[in-house]
Amino acid sequence: MTFARIAGTGGYLPERVVTNKDLEEMVDTTDDWIRDRSGIKRRHIAAKGEKTSDLAVVAAERAIEAAGMDVSEVDLIIVATSTPDKVFPSTACIVQRRLGLRKIPAFDVNAACSGFIYALDVANRFISTGGARNALVIGSETMSRILDWTDRSTCVLFGDGAGAVLLRASNEAGIISTHIHSDGEFEELLHVPAGISSGYDTVQQEAAFIHMKGNEVFRKAVSTLGNIARETLSGNNIKQEDLAWLVPHQANLRIITAAAKKLELSMDQVIVTVDEHANTSSASIPLALDVAIRDGRIKRGELLLFEAFGAGFTWGSALVRY
Ligand code: UT7
């Protein structure tokens, strides 16, 4: 059996850091409220003209380097993003050109904050069926571009960044299982109303920004993440105590803490970056993974659980032997 194994990871955060104190100058909020309700202390914001593909390329190069591979060995690129550079071509095609690659398949996946899990699921299917051997899976976002910087209920919560994973075909596990779900019933609880087929000329500027009923999303996220964790463990006959690390999507520290509690994991076994990165949507899991691999917490052979929840609603998980 062929598995997809994580050969290397990379991350990139834009240089500019915006603290909660900085936001106090912009909207009616306080550092205390943001820390207390979300766990966020600061976020990175892309420079003027810095695009999602720019972030993705650096994260990808770092992942390729960490894997000790030559870029020419990459034979599939999937970019998870809901903030692409252009309507088309896909951000993945732009990344492909920037990496100096030709002809290999490259495409985007949009599943909002669950995008990385969806992209990982697709790449895993490519590798396990012989369709690719070395797949770059990137989550990259410039969430700052779809924020209304006068809306305190959303602008304090998000940040920009990119994370990448290079998956390599191997006889050893690897990605053990992936689980993805969606429910379009909840479209309007978390959305950016503007879109191409809605017609630009009819769109108010505010429709181009994130609209979220935070409290309702919060409740749904907590219950759904509990269910997906159970589905993943029982589907693989794995007990909570076999897990070394939970690497969750980083939307809110209270959601992450609730997920850890349901899994009876100590917070020492949970990778948390929401304080430093805020919610970087599809970039948050690969960024958190990269941080914890580089600082030596996550070690080869350990069992990891990734889980995410986002607009759609979409949600998903992956059980991974690193
Ligand atoms: O990644 C995709 C999925 N997204 C999520 O998972 C996000 C889910 N939601 C959340 O993380 C939380 O719901 C929030 C952090 C967005 C909000 O926390 P909350 O505890 O649910 O607060 P709330 O929305 O119930 O608002 C409480 C109060 C409100 O005032 P009133 O109506 O009680 O007077 C808000 O107007 O807090 C007010 N508020 C703020 N106050 C200071 C909202 N935003 C702010 C702010 N600063 N930035």
Short mmCIF file of C-alpha atoms and ligand atoms in Angstrom, two decimals:
data_model
loop_
_atom_site.label_atom_id
_atom_site.label_comp_id
_atom_site.label_asym_id
_atom_site.label_seq_id
_atom_site.Cartn_x
_atom_site.Cartn_y
_atom_site.Cartn_z
CA MET A 1 0.00 0.00 0.00
CA THR A 2 1.21 3.51 -0.84
CA PHE A 3 0.86 6.21 1.81
CA ALA A 4 1.31 9.97 1.60
CA ARG A 5 3.97 10.91 4.14
CA ILE A 6 4.86 14.41 5.29
CA ALA A 7 8.40 14.92 3.99
CA GLY A 8 8.71 18.61 4.88
CA THR A 9 6.78 21.65 6.03
CA GLY A 10 7.18 25.40 5.56
CA GLY A 11 5.49 28.57 6.66
CA TYR A 12 5.49 32.25 5.90
CA LEU A 13 4.03 35.21 7.78
CA PRO A 14 4.10 38.75 6.40
CA GLU A 15 6.50 41.11 8.14
CA ARG A 16 3.98 43.60 9.47
CA VAL A 17 2.54 42.77 12.89
CA VAL A 18 -0.68 44.40 14.08
CA THR A 19 -1.29 44.12 17.84
CA ASN A 20 -4.57 44.35 19.70
CA LYS A 21 -3.36 47.72 21.00
CA ASP A 22 -3.00 48.89 17.39
CA LEU A 23 -6.62 47.85 16.77
CA GLU A 24 -7.77 49.87 19.80
CA GLU A 25 -6.79 52.91 17.72
CA MET A 26 -8.94 51.78 14.80
CA VAL A 27 -12.19 50.39 16.24
CA ASP A 28 -14.11 50.41 19.54
CA THR A 29 -12.37 47.42 21.11
CA THR A 30 -9.87 46.55 23.83
CA ASP A 31 -6.88 44.26 24.10
CA ASP A 32 -8.63 42.60 27.05
CA TRP A 33 -11.81 41.84 25.08
CA ILE A 34 -9.91 40.34 22.14
CA ARG A 35 -7.66 38.18 24.36
CA ASP A 36 -10.52 37.09 26.56
CA ARG A 37 -13.03 36.21 23.81
CA SER A 38 -10.61 34.82 21.19
CA GLY A 39 -7.12 34.29 22.66
CA ILE A 40 -5.61 36.50 19.96
CA LYS A 41 -2.78 38.92 20.83
CA ARG A 42 -1.47 39.90 17.40
CA ARG A 43 -1.67 39.01 13.72
CA HIS A 44 0.49 39.46 10.60
CA ILE A 45 -0.89 41.58 7.77
CA ALA A 46 0.35 41.44 4.17
CA ALA A 47 2.04 44.54 2.78
CA LYS A 48 0.37 46.59 0.07
CA GLY A 49 0.71 44.60 -3.15
CA GLU A 50 1.70 41.38 -1.33
CA LYS A 51 -0.54 38.62 -2.69
CA THR A 52 -1.68 35.19 -1.60
CA SER A 53 0.67 33.61 -4.18
CA ASP A 54 3.65 35.56 -2.76
CA LEU A 55 3.01 34.07 0.67
CA ALA A 56 2.40 30.61 -0.79
CA VAL A 57 5.65 30.54 -2.78
CA VAL A 58 7.83 31.24 0.26
CA ALA A 59 6.03 28.61 2.37
CA ALA A 60 6.36 26.10 -0.50
CA GLU A 61 10.09 26.77 -0.96
CA ARG A 62 10.65 26.26 2.76
CA ALA A 63 8.71 22.96 2.69
CA ILE A 64 10.71 21.70 -0.30
CA GLU A 65 13.96 22.65 1.43
CA ALA A 66 12.88 20.96 4.68
CA ALA A 67 12.11 17.78 2.71
CA GLY A 68 15.61 17.87 1.21
CA MET A 69 14.13 17.58 -2.25
CA ASP A 70 14.67 19.32 -5.54
CA VAL A 71 11.76 21.44 -6.70
CA SER A 72 11.74 19.50 -10.00
CA GLU A 73 10.51 16.42 -8.11
CA VAL A 74 7.16 18.09 -7.27
CA ASP A 75 4.45 16.60 -9.48
CA LEU A 76 1.23 18.10 -8.04
CA ILE A 77 0.33 21.47 -6.49
CA ILE A 78 -2.89 22.11 -4.59
CA VAL A 79 -3.49 25.52 -3.01
CA ALA A 80 -6.27 25.86 -0.46
CA THR A 81 -7.45 29.45 -0.42
CA SER A 82 -10.55 31.59 -0.36
CA THR A 83 -8.54 34.74 -1.08
CA PRO A 84 -7.00 33.93 -4.49
CA ASP A 85 -4.90 36.49 -6.40
CA LYS A 86 -7.30 36.45 -9.34
CA VAL A 87 -10.62 34.95 -10.43
CA PHE A 88 -8.47 32.88 -12.76
CA PRO A 89 -5.97 31.47 -13.32
CA SER A 90 -5.84 29.65 -10.02
CA THR A 91 -3.31 30.70 -7.40
CA ALA A 92 -1.83 27.20 -7.76
CA CYS A 93 -0.95 27.92 -11.42
CA ILE A 94 0.73 31.18 -10.39
CA VAL A 95 2.70 29.33 -7.70
CA GLN A 96 3.68 26.68 -10.24
CA ARG A 97 5.17 29.29 -12.60
CA ARG A 98 6.95 31.06 -9.74
CA LEU A 99 8.53 27.76 -8.65
CA GLY A 100 9.76 27.21 -12.21
CA LEU A 101 7.61 24.12 -12.75
CA ARG A 102 5.75 23.23 -15.96
CA LYS A 103 2.97 20.87 -16.99
CA ILE A 104 2.24 19.23 -13.64
CA PRO A 105 -1.38 19.55 -12.43
CA ALA A 106 -2.00 22.61 -10.26
CA PHE A 107 -5.36 23.75 -8.91
CA ASP A 108 -7.06 25.57 -6.02
CA VAL A 109 -9.49 24.22 -3.47
CA ASN A 110 -11.92 26.53 -1.68
CA ALA A 111 -13.43 25.11 1.49
CA ALA A 112 -12.84 28.27 3.56
CA CYS A 113 -11.19 27.51 6.91
CA SER A 114 -11.35 23.75 6.23
CA GLY A 115 -9.51 24.21 2.93
CA PHE A 116 -6.24 22.65 4.03
CA ILE A 117 -7.96 19.45 5.21
CA TYR A 118 -9.86 19.24 1.90
CA ALA A 119 -6.64 19.78 -0.08
CA LEU A 120 -4.85 17.18 2.02
CA ASP A 121 -7.68 14.73 1.36
CA VAL A 122 -7.39 15.25 -2.41
CA ALA A 123 -3.59 15.03 -2.45
CA ASN A 124 -3.73 11.87 -0.34
CA ARG A 125 -6.05 10.27 -2.92
CA PHE A 126 -3.67 11.25 -5.75
CA ILE A 127 -0.69 9.70 -3.99
CA SER A 128 -2.37 6.55 -2.71
CA THR A 129 -3.71 5.77 -6.21
CA GLY A 130 -0.41 6.46 -8.00
CA GLY A 131 -1.48 9.78 -9.56
CA ALA A 132 1.35 11.71 -7.91
CA ARG A 133 4.47 10.98 -5.88
CA ASN A 134 5.46 14.37 -4.46
CA ALA A 135 2.56 16.71 -3.80
CA LEU A 136 2.77 20.27 -2.50
CA VAL A 137 -0.28 21.11 -0.40
CA ILE A 138 -0.43 24.78 0.51
CA GLY A 139 -2.87 26.83 2.57
CA SER A 140 -2.42 30.52 1.82
CA GLU A 141 -4.59 33.50 2.68
CA THR A 142 -4.70 37.27 2.66
CA MET A 143 -7.75 37.55 4.91
CA SER A 144 -6.96 41.24 5.50
CA ARG A 145 -8.28 41.94 1.98
CA ILE A 146 -11.80 40.74 2.84
CA LEU A 147 -12.05 42.43 6.23
CA ASP A 148 -14.08 45.52 6.95
CA TRP A 149 -11.54 47.41 9.09
CA THR A 150 -14.40 49.38 10.69
CA ASP A 151 -16.27 46.24 11.85
CA ARG A 152 -14.94 45.30 15.29
CA SER A 153 -16.81 41.99 15.32
CA THR A 154 -14.65 40.58 12.49
CA CYS A 155 -11.53 42.69 11.87
CA VAL A 156 -9.90 41.71 15.17
CA LEU A 157 -10.12 37.98 14.43
CA PHE A 158 -8.18 37.29 11.22
CA GLY A 159 -4.63 37.44 9.89
CA ASP A 160 -2.57 36.66 6.80
CA GLY A 161 -0.12 33.80 6.24
CA ALA A 162 0.75 30.63 4.38
CA GLY A 163 1.70 27.10 5.36
CA ALA A 164 2.85 24.26 3.12
CA VAL A 165 3.34 20.53 3.38
CA LEU A 166 5.26 18.39 0.95
CA LEU A 167 3.70 14.93 0.79
CA ARG A 168 5.81 12.09 -0.54
CA ALA A 169 4.73 8.59 -1.59
CA SER A 170 5.99 6.04 0.93
CA ASN A 171 5.47 2.47 2.11
CA GLU A 172 5.19 3.81 5.64
CA ALA A 173 2.15 5.72 7.01
CA GLY A 174 1.65 8.70 6.52
CA ILE A 175 -1.77 10.03 6.29
CA ILE A 176 -3.87 7.30 7.86
CA SER A 177 -7.31 8.73 7.12
CA THR A 178 -9.04 11.94 6.13
CA HIS A 179 -12.67 12.87 6.81
CA ILE A 180 -14.40 15.77 5.07
CA HIS A 181 -17.99 17.05 5.31
CA SER A 182 -20.08 20.07 4.40
CA ASP A 183 -23.55 21.50 4.95
CA GLY A 184 -24.63 24.40 2.73
CA GLU A 185 -27.63 25.02 4.96
CA PHE A 186 -25.56 27.49 7.01
CA GLU A 187 -24.32 29.62 4.11
CA GLU A 188 -25.28 32.96 5.62
CA LEU A 189 -23.87 32.50 9.11
CA LEU A 190 -20.36 33.04 7.73
CA HIS A 191 -19.86 34.44 4.25
CA VAL A 192 -18.48 37.09 1.93
CA PRO A 193 -21.64 37.92 -0.07
CA ALA A 194 -19.92 39.45 -3.10
CA GLY A 195 -19.07 37.11 -5.93
CA ILE A 196 -18.57 36.97 -9.65
CA SER A 197 -21.94 35.62 -10.70
CA SER A 198 -23.70 37.97 -8.29
CA GLY A 199 -22.51 40.77 -10.60
CA TYR A 200 -20.02 43.43 -9.56
CA ASP A 201 -22.26 46.36 -10.49
CA THR A 202 -24.98 45.35 -8.03
CA VAL A 203 -22.58 44.72 -5.19
CA GLN A 204 -22.24 47.18 -2.31
CA GLN A 205 -18.72 47.53 -1.04
CA GLU A 206 -19.61 45.97 2.30
CA ALA A 207 -20.63 42.77 0.50
CA ALA A 208 -16.98 42.22 -0.33
CA PHE A 209 -16.16 41.70 3.36
CA ILE A 210 -16.59 38.85 5.83
CA HIS A 211 -20.00 38.75 7.53
CA MET A 212 -20.25 36.42 10.50
CA LYS A 213 -22.77 35.56 13.18
CA GLY A 214 -19.91 34.76 15.53
CA ASN A 215 -21.87 33.31 18.38
CA GLU A 216 -23.83 30.85 16.24
CA VAL A 217 -20.70 29.80 14.35
CA PHE A 218 -18.93 29.30 17.66
CA ARG A 219 -21.57 26.91 19.03
CA LYS A 220 -21.75 24.90 15.82
CA ALA A 221 -17.94 24.70 15.60
CA VAL A 222 -17.59 23.29 19.11
CA SER A 223 -20.21 20.56 18.66
CA THR A 224 -19.07 19.63 15.13
CA LEU A 225 -15.40 19.37 16.06
CA GLY A 226 -16.31 17.01 18.91
CA ASN A 227 -18.15 14.76 16.46
CA ILE A 228 -15.41 14.75 13.80
CA ALA A 229 -12.79 13.83 16.40
CA ARG A 230 -14.92 10.88 17.55
CA GLU A 231 -15.54 9.81 13.93
CA THR A 232 -11.80 9.88 13.20
CA LEU A 233 -10.70 7.95 16.27
CA SER A 234 -13.41 5.31 16.19
CA GLY A 235 -13.04 4.86 12.41
CA ASN A 236 -9.41 3.92 12.98
CA ASN A 237 -9.82 2.04 16.25
CA ILE A 238 -7.62 4.59 17.97
CA LYS A 239 -7.95 5.78 21.56
CA GLN A 240 -7.47 9.36 22.71
CA GLU A 241 -4.36 8.34 24.63
CA ASP A 242 -2.67 7.17 21.40
CA LEU A 243 -2.66 10.74 20.11
CA ALA A 244 0.52 12.74 20.66
CA TRP A 245 -0.76 16.07 19.32
CA LEU A 246 -3.89 17.90 18.28
CA VAL A 247 -3.16 20.42 15.50
CA PRO A 248 -6.47 22.30 15.18
CA HIS A 249 -7.63 25.11 12.95
CA GLN A 250 -6.86 28.31 14.83
CA ALA A 251 -10.05 30.40 14.99
CA ASN A 252 -10.53 30.92 18.70
CA LEU A 253 -8.68 29.64 21.77
CA ARG A 254 -11.98 28.83 23.46
CA ILE A 255 -12.99 26.55 20.56
CA ILE A 256 -9.57 24.87 20.67
CA THR A 257 -9.77 24.38 24.46
CA ALA A 258 -13.25 22.85 24.15
CA ALA A 259 -12.01 20.46 21.45
CA ALA A 260 -9.05 19.40 23.61
CA LYS A 261 -11.35 18.84 26.60
CA LYS A 262 -13.64 16.58 24.58
CA LEU A 263 -10.59 14.55 23.57
CA GLU A 264 -9.35 14.53 27.19
CA LEU A 265 -6.06 15.98 25.97
CA SER A 266 -4.02 18.34 28.09
CA MET A 267 -3.39 21.73 26.49
CA ASP A 268 0.31 20.72 26.51
CA GLN A 269 -0.60 18.35 23.66
CA VAL A 270 -2.31 21.01 21.58
CA ILE A 271 -0.49 23.24 19.11
CA VAL A 272 -1.74 26.80 19.59
CA THR A 273 -0.74 29.67 17.31
CA VAL A 274 -3.98 31.68 17.35
CA ASP A 275 -2.40 34.07 19.88
CA GLU A 276 0.36 35.03 17.45
CA HIS A 277 -1.27 34.48 14.03
CA ALA A 278 -5.02 35.01 14.65
CA ASN A 279 -7.29 33.12 12.22
CA THR A 280 -5.44 32.59 8.94
CA SER A 281 -8.21 30.34 7.56
CA SER A 282 -6.81 27.55 5.38
CA ALA A 283 -3.23 28.48 6.32
CA SER A 284 -3.70 27.96 10.04
CA ILE A 285 -3.15 24.18 10.33
CA PRO A 286 -0.05 23.94 8.10
CA LEU A 287 1.39 27.04 9.82
CA ALA A 288 0.80 25.57 13.29
CA LEU A 289 2.25 22.23 12.16
CA ASP A 290 5.35 23.92 10.76
CA VAL A 291 5.90 25.93 13.96
CA ALA A 292 5.70 22.80 16.15
CA ILE A 293 7.91 20.68 13.89
CA ARG A 294 10.57 23.38 13.69
CA ASP A 295 10.60 24.04 17.44
CA GLY A 296 11.01 20.31 18.06
CA ARG A 297 7.69 19.57 19.78
CA ILE A 298 6.32 17.29 17.04
CA LYS A 299 8.67 14.39 16.38
CA ARG A 300 8.87 11.67 13.72
CA GLY A 301 6.63 8.70 14.41
CA GLU A 302 4.10 10.62 16.52
CA LEU A 303 0.37 10.40 15.89
CA LEU A 304 -1.32 13.72 15.02
CA LEU A 305 -4.95 14.76 14.68
CA PHE A 306 -5.76 17.75 12.45
CA GLU A 307 -9.28 19.20 12.59
CA ALA A 308 -10.98 22.21 11.04
CA PHE A 309 -14.32 23.96 10.77
CA GLY A 310 -15.30 26.85 8.51
CA ALA A 311 -17.71 28.62 6.22
CA GLY A 312 -20.07 26.45 4.20
CA PHE A 313 -20.24 25.01 6.72
CA THR A 314 -17.32 22.74 5.94
CA TRP A 315 -15.43 20.60 8.39
CA GLY A 316 -12.90 17.84 8.38
CA SER A 317 -10.06 16.00 10.04
CA ALA A 318 -6.97 13.98 9.27
CA LEU A 319 -5.19 11.33 11.30
CA VAL A 320 -1.50 11.47 10.47
CA ARG A 321 1.57 9.52 11.53
CA TYR A 322 4.41 12.07 11.31
O1 UT7 B 1 -12.70 30.00 11.27
C1 UT7 B 1 -14.02 29.91 10.86
C2 UT7 B 1 -14.94 29.79 11.95
N1 UT7 B 1 -15.01 30.98 12.75
C3 UT7 B 1 -15.11 30.85 14.05
O2 UT7 B 1 -15.02 29.77 14.52
C4 UT7 B 1 -15.39 32.07 14.89
C5 UT7 B 1 -16.47 31.71 15.85
N2 UT7 B 1 -16.89 32.74 16.77
C6 UT7 B 1 -16.09 33.30 17.72
O3 UT7 B 1 -14.90 33.04 17.79
C7 UT7 B 1 -16.74 34.18 18.76
O4 UT7 B 1 -18.13 34.09 18.63
C8 UT7 B 1 -16.30 35.66 18.67
C9 UT7 B 1 -14.87 35.82 19.15
C10 UT7 B 1 -16.47 36.15 17.25
C11 UT7 B 1 -17.19 36.53 19.59
O5 UT7 B 1 -17.20 36.05 20.90
P1 UT7 B 1 -18.58 35.86 21.69
O6 UT7 B 1 -18.25 35.48 23.05
O7 UT7 B 1 -19.39 34.90 20.89
O8 UT7 B 1 -19.17 37.33 21.70
P2 UT7 B 1 -20.54 37.87 21.05
O9 UT7 B 1 -20.48 37.79 19.57
O10 UT7 B 1 -21.67 37.20 21.73
O11 UT7 B 1 -20.48 39.38 21.48
C12 UT7 B 1 -20.49 39.77 22.83
C13 UT7 B 1 -20.43 41.28 22.90
C14 UT7 B 1 -21.43 42.00 22.01
O12 UT7 B 1 -21.93 43.10 22.73
P3 UT7 B 1 -23.37 43.04 23.42
O13 UT7 B 1 -24.33 42.81 22.28
O14 UT7 B 1 -23.32 41.89 24.37
O15 UT7 B 1 -23.48 44.37 24.06
C15 UT7 B 1 -20.59 42.51 20.85
O16 UT7 B 1 -21.11 43.69 20.29
O17 UT7 B 1 -19.12 41.75 22.49
C16 UT7 B 1 -19.28 42.81 21.54
N3 UT7 B 1 -18.13 42.80 20.64
C17 UT7 B 1 -16.97 43.43 20.93
N4 UT7 B 1 -16.59 44.17 21.98
C18 UT7 B 1 -15.33 44.64 21.97
C19 UT7 B 1 -18.01 42.16 19.45
N5 UT7 B 1 -16.79 42.38 18.94
C20 UT7 B 1 -16.13 43.17 19.84
C21 UT7 B 1 -14.83 43.69 19.89
N6 UT7 B 1 -14.48 44.43 20.96
N7 UT7 B 1 -13.92 43.48 18.91
#
